[in-house]
């Protein structure tokens, strides 16, 4: 399934993501890593400060409705994979991001901008295995 | 006040994710598919986000203290271990299989589509599984003799 090349929209989205990450640090003193924010809300995390976590995630969930109000269209969520791939992939995402202490937002945006060695190593690793996985699924096994 | 400001910042973050195309698995998977239907858009997301955070963080840290919290909570570890690299590798495989990373998935939940709900349930299950494994490992380290044989 081809998608349209959208450099300006993607750049604008990136600027907003960066702005939100900076604001979260300025106001709450926290890294905008979705794995960490979500993980702290799950039962047994031992985190006491759940108000800002819930607020942040609810704000993210409200974003499509705000776009719908502003533009009249719900943003596209096209899923070119099977339900099995969604479930298996999702499980590995949750497992790996927890062991790896972060995901695209925590390591890829917040960590890289702080020049954290751990985040640089993690980002290079998950970009590489993500690319290899897509190559294998689409061009080796998928045909 | 803290929850409300976090809500607004989360909303901004979610809008950024949606504009960027990160909540759309087709676009994410095409970013990786250099040998096929390649769509390099997501490189611009990373570029834009890093430009703002690299400068913004430096300005923010200079203020000494966040507005609504006692201090900045920033990871300080510098060591590279198997847990970090192995976890990141597994995360990348899952991302390549599903097209959803946690940051893209949460705003996708708000579209009302079914696929993000399924993926989200699986992500939470994976997070809980990781925590369970971590707890079992910690218990074995604390009491090696009490290990069931």
mmCIF file of C-alpha atoms in Angstrom, chain B residues 25-149:
data_model
loop_
_atom_site.group_PDB
_atom_site.id
_atom_site.type_symbol
_atom_site.label_atom_id
_atom_site.label_comp_id
_atom_site.label_asym_id
_atom_site.label_seq_id
_atom_site.Cartn_x
_atom_site.Cartn_y
_atom_site.Cartn_z
ATOM 1 C CA UNK B 25 0.862 2.086 10.308
ATOM 2 C CA UNK B 26 0.831 2.163 6.494
ATOM 3 C CA UNK B 27 3.048 5.260 6.573
ATOM 4 C CA UNK B 28 5.331 3.928 9.300
ATOM 5 C CA UNK B 29 5.886 0.604 7.516
ATOM 6 C CA UNK B 30 6.541 2.407 4.221
ATOM 7 C CA UNK B 31 9.236 4.459 5.932
ATOM 8 C CA UNK B 32 11.043 1.186 6.630
ATOM 9 C CA UNK B 33 10.309 -0.294 3.193
ATOM 10 C CA UNK B 34 13.236 1.200 1.292
ATOM 11 C CA UNK B 35 13.205 -1.722 -1.155
ATOM 12 C CA UNK B 36 9.466 -1.344 -1.864
ATOM 13 C CA UNK B 37 6.860 1.396 -1.417
ATOM 14 C CA UNK B 38 9.301 3.742 0.340
ATOM 15 C CA UNK B 39 7.910 6.912 1.946
ATOM 16 C CA UNK B 40 10.724 8.909 3.610
ATOM 17 C CA UNK B 41 8.300 11.351 5.339
ATOM 18 C CA UNK B 42 9.053 10.147 8.865
ATOM 19 C CA UNK B 43 12.673 11.284 8.599
ATOM 20 C CA UNK B 44 11.239 14.818 8.648
ATOM 21 C CA UNK B 45 9.346 14.051 11.883
ATOM 22 C CA UNK B 46 12.546 13.084 13.638
ATOM 23 C CA UNK B 47 14.358 16.099 12.171
ATOM 24 C CA UNK B 48 11.675 18.564 13.276
ATOM 25 C CA UNK B 49 11.280 17.081 16.758
ATOM 26 C CA UNK B 50 15.031 16.947 17.410
ATOM 27 C CA UNK B 51 15.571 20.541 16.280
ATOM 28 C CA UNK B 52 13.047 21.796 18.837
ATOM 29 C CA UNK B 53 13.996 19.512 21.751
ATOM 30 C CA UNK B 54 17.768 19.921 21.315
ATOM 31 C CA UNK B 55 17.443 23.700 21.723
ATOM 32 C CA UNK B 56 14.367 23.719 23.979
ATOM 33 C CA UNK B 57 15.758 21.299 26.587
ATOM 34 C CA UNK B 58 18.897 23.400 26.976
ATOM 35 C CA UNK B 59 16.837 26.538 27.611
ATOM 36 C CA UNK B 60 14.509 24.694 30.012
ATOM 37 C CA UNK B 61 17.319 23.095 32.062
ATOM 38 C CA UNK B 62 18.834 26.554 32.514
ATOM 39 C CA UNK B 63 15.737 27.644 34.487
ATOM 40 C CA UNK B 64 16.720 25.248 37.285
ATOM 41 C CA UNK B 65 13.241 23.950 38.145
ATOM 42 C CA UNK B 66 10.036 22.903 36.355
ATOM 43 C CA UNK B 67 6.932 25.079 36.851
ATOM 44 C CA UNK B 68 4.739 22.458 38.576
ATOM 45 C CA UNK B 69 7.232 19.900 39.928
ATOM 46 C CA UNK B 70 10.100 20.002 42.449
ATOM 47 C CA UNK B 71 12.817 18.964 39.981
ATOM 48 C CA UNK B 72 13.659 17.615 36.524
ATOM 49 C CA UNK B 73 13.516 13.810 36.358
ATOM 50 C CA UNK B 74 15.986 12.796 33.656
ATOM 51 C CA UNK B 75 17.664 9.379 33.238
ATOM 52 C CA UNK B 76 21.309 9.497 34.307
ATOM 53 C CA UNK B 77 22.519 5.998 33.357
ATOM 54 C CA UNK B 78 25.222 5.863 30.702
ATOM 55 C CA UNK B 79 26.068 2.137 30.532
ATOM 56 C CA UNK B 80 25.022 -0.036 27.616
ATOM 57 C CA UNK B 81 23.744 -3.441 28.711
ATOM 58 C CA UNK B 82 22.100 -6.447 27.091
ATOM 59 C CA UNK B 83 18.730 -5.525 28.601
ATOM 60 C CA UNK B 84 18.729 -2.150 26.806
ATOM 61 C CA UNK B 85 19.949 -3.401 23.436
ATOM 62 C CA UNK B 86 17.941 -6.648 23.528
ATOM 63 C CA UNK B 87 14.808 -4.758 24.553
ATOM 64 C CA UNK B 88 15.304 -2.175 21.794
ATOM 65 C CA UNK B 89 15.864 -4.976 19.243
ATOM 66 C CA UNK B 90 12.632 -6.731 20.289
ATOM 67 C CA UNK B 91 10.765 -3.402 20.249
ATOM 68 C CA UNK B 92 11.945 -2.765 16.673
ATOM 69 C CA UNK B 93 10.792 -6.215 15.532
ATOM 70 C CA UNK B 94 7.345 -5.592 17.027
ATOM 71 C CA UNK B 95 7.215 -2.107 15.466
ATOM 72 C CA UNK B 96 8.118 -3.580 12.066
ATOM 73 C CA UNK B 97 5.436 -6.283 12.407
ATOM 74 C CA UNK B 98 2.553 -4.043 13.514
ATOM 75 C CA UNK B 99 3.482 -0.534 12.320
ATOM 76 C CA UNK B 100 2.479 0.863 15.717
ATOM 77 C CA UNK B 101 4.880 2.321 18.284
ATOM 78 C CA UNK B 102 3.370 3.389 21.650
ATOM 79 C CA UNK B 103 3.465 7.091 20.685
ATOM 80 C CA UNK B 104 1.572 6.432 17.447
ATOM 81 C CA UNK B 105 -0.819 3.985 19.025
ATOM 82 C CA UNK B 106 -2.296 6.182 21.767
ATOM 83 C CA UNK B 107 -3.669 8.910 19.425
ATOM 84 C CA UNK B 108 -4.862 6.172 17.035
ATOM 85 C CA UNK B 109 -7.041 4.888 19.909
ATOM 86 C CA UNK B 110 -9.003 8.139 19.699
ATOM 87 C CA UNK B 111 -10.084 7.517 16.097
ATOM 88 C CA UNK B 112 -12.497 4.785 17.208
ATOM 89 C CA UNK B 113 -10.965 2.190 14.857
ATOM 90 C CA UNK B 114 -10.725 -1.421 16.057
ATOM 91 C CA UNK B 115 -7.142 -2.237 15.024
ATOM 92 C CA UNK B 116 -5.507 0.242 17.473
ATOM 93 C CA UNK B 117 -7.576 -1.235 20.342
ATOM 94 C CA UNK B 118 -6.329 -4.737 19.542
ATOM 95 C CA UNK B 119 -2.724 -3.551 19.251
ATOM 96 C CA UNK B 120 -3.019 -1.516 22.468
ATOM 97 C CA UNK B 121 -4.282 -4.509 24.448
ATOM 98 C CA UNK B 122 -1.309 -6.497 23.122
ATOM 99 C CA UNK B 123 1.155 -3.717 24.059
ATOM 100 C CA UNK B 124 -0.203 -3.561 27.617
ATOM 101 C CA UNK B 125 0.034 -7.373 27.843
ATOM 102 C CA UNK B 126 3.668 -7.150 26.691
ATOM 103 C CA UNK B 127 4.443 -4.457 29.265
ATOM 104 C CA UNK B 128 2.886 -6.503 32.074
ATOM 105 C CA UNK B 129 4.766 -9.619 30.889
ATOM 106 C CA UNK B 130 8.043 -7.667 30.974
ATOM 107 C CA UNK B 131 7.309 -6.484 34.500
ATOM 108 C CA UNK B 132 6.470 -10.034 35.620
ATOM 109 C CA UNK B 133 9.732 -11.368 34.141
ATOM 110 C CA UNK B 134 11.631 -8.534 35.830
ATOM 111 C CA UNK B 135 10.028 -9.338 39.196
ATOM 112 C CA UNK B 136 10.807 -13.052 38.897
ATOM 113 C CA UNK B 137 14.437 -12.256 38.016
ATOM 114 C CA UNK B 138 14.729 -9.883 40.976
ATOM 115 C CA UNK B 139 13.288 -12.514 43.332
ATOM 116 C CA UNK B 140 15.774 -15.124 42.107
ATOM 117 C CA UNK B 141 18.621 -12.707 42.726
ATOM 118 C CA UNK B 142 17.395 -11.922 46.257
ATOM 119 C CA UNK B 143 16.827 -15.533 47.305
ATOM 120 C CA UNK B 144 18.811 -17.950 45.163
ATOM 121 C CA UNK B 145 18.172 -20.841 47.575
ATOM 122 C CA UNK B 146 14.413 -20.372 47.523
ATOM 123 C CA UNK B 147 14.284 -20.975 43.786
ATOM 124 C CA UNK B 148 11.830 -23.728 42.866
ATOM 125 C CA UNK B 149 13.703 -26.650 41.354
#
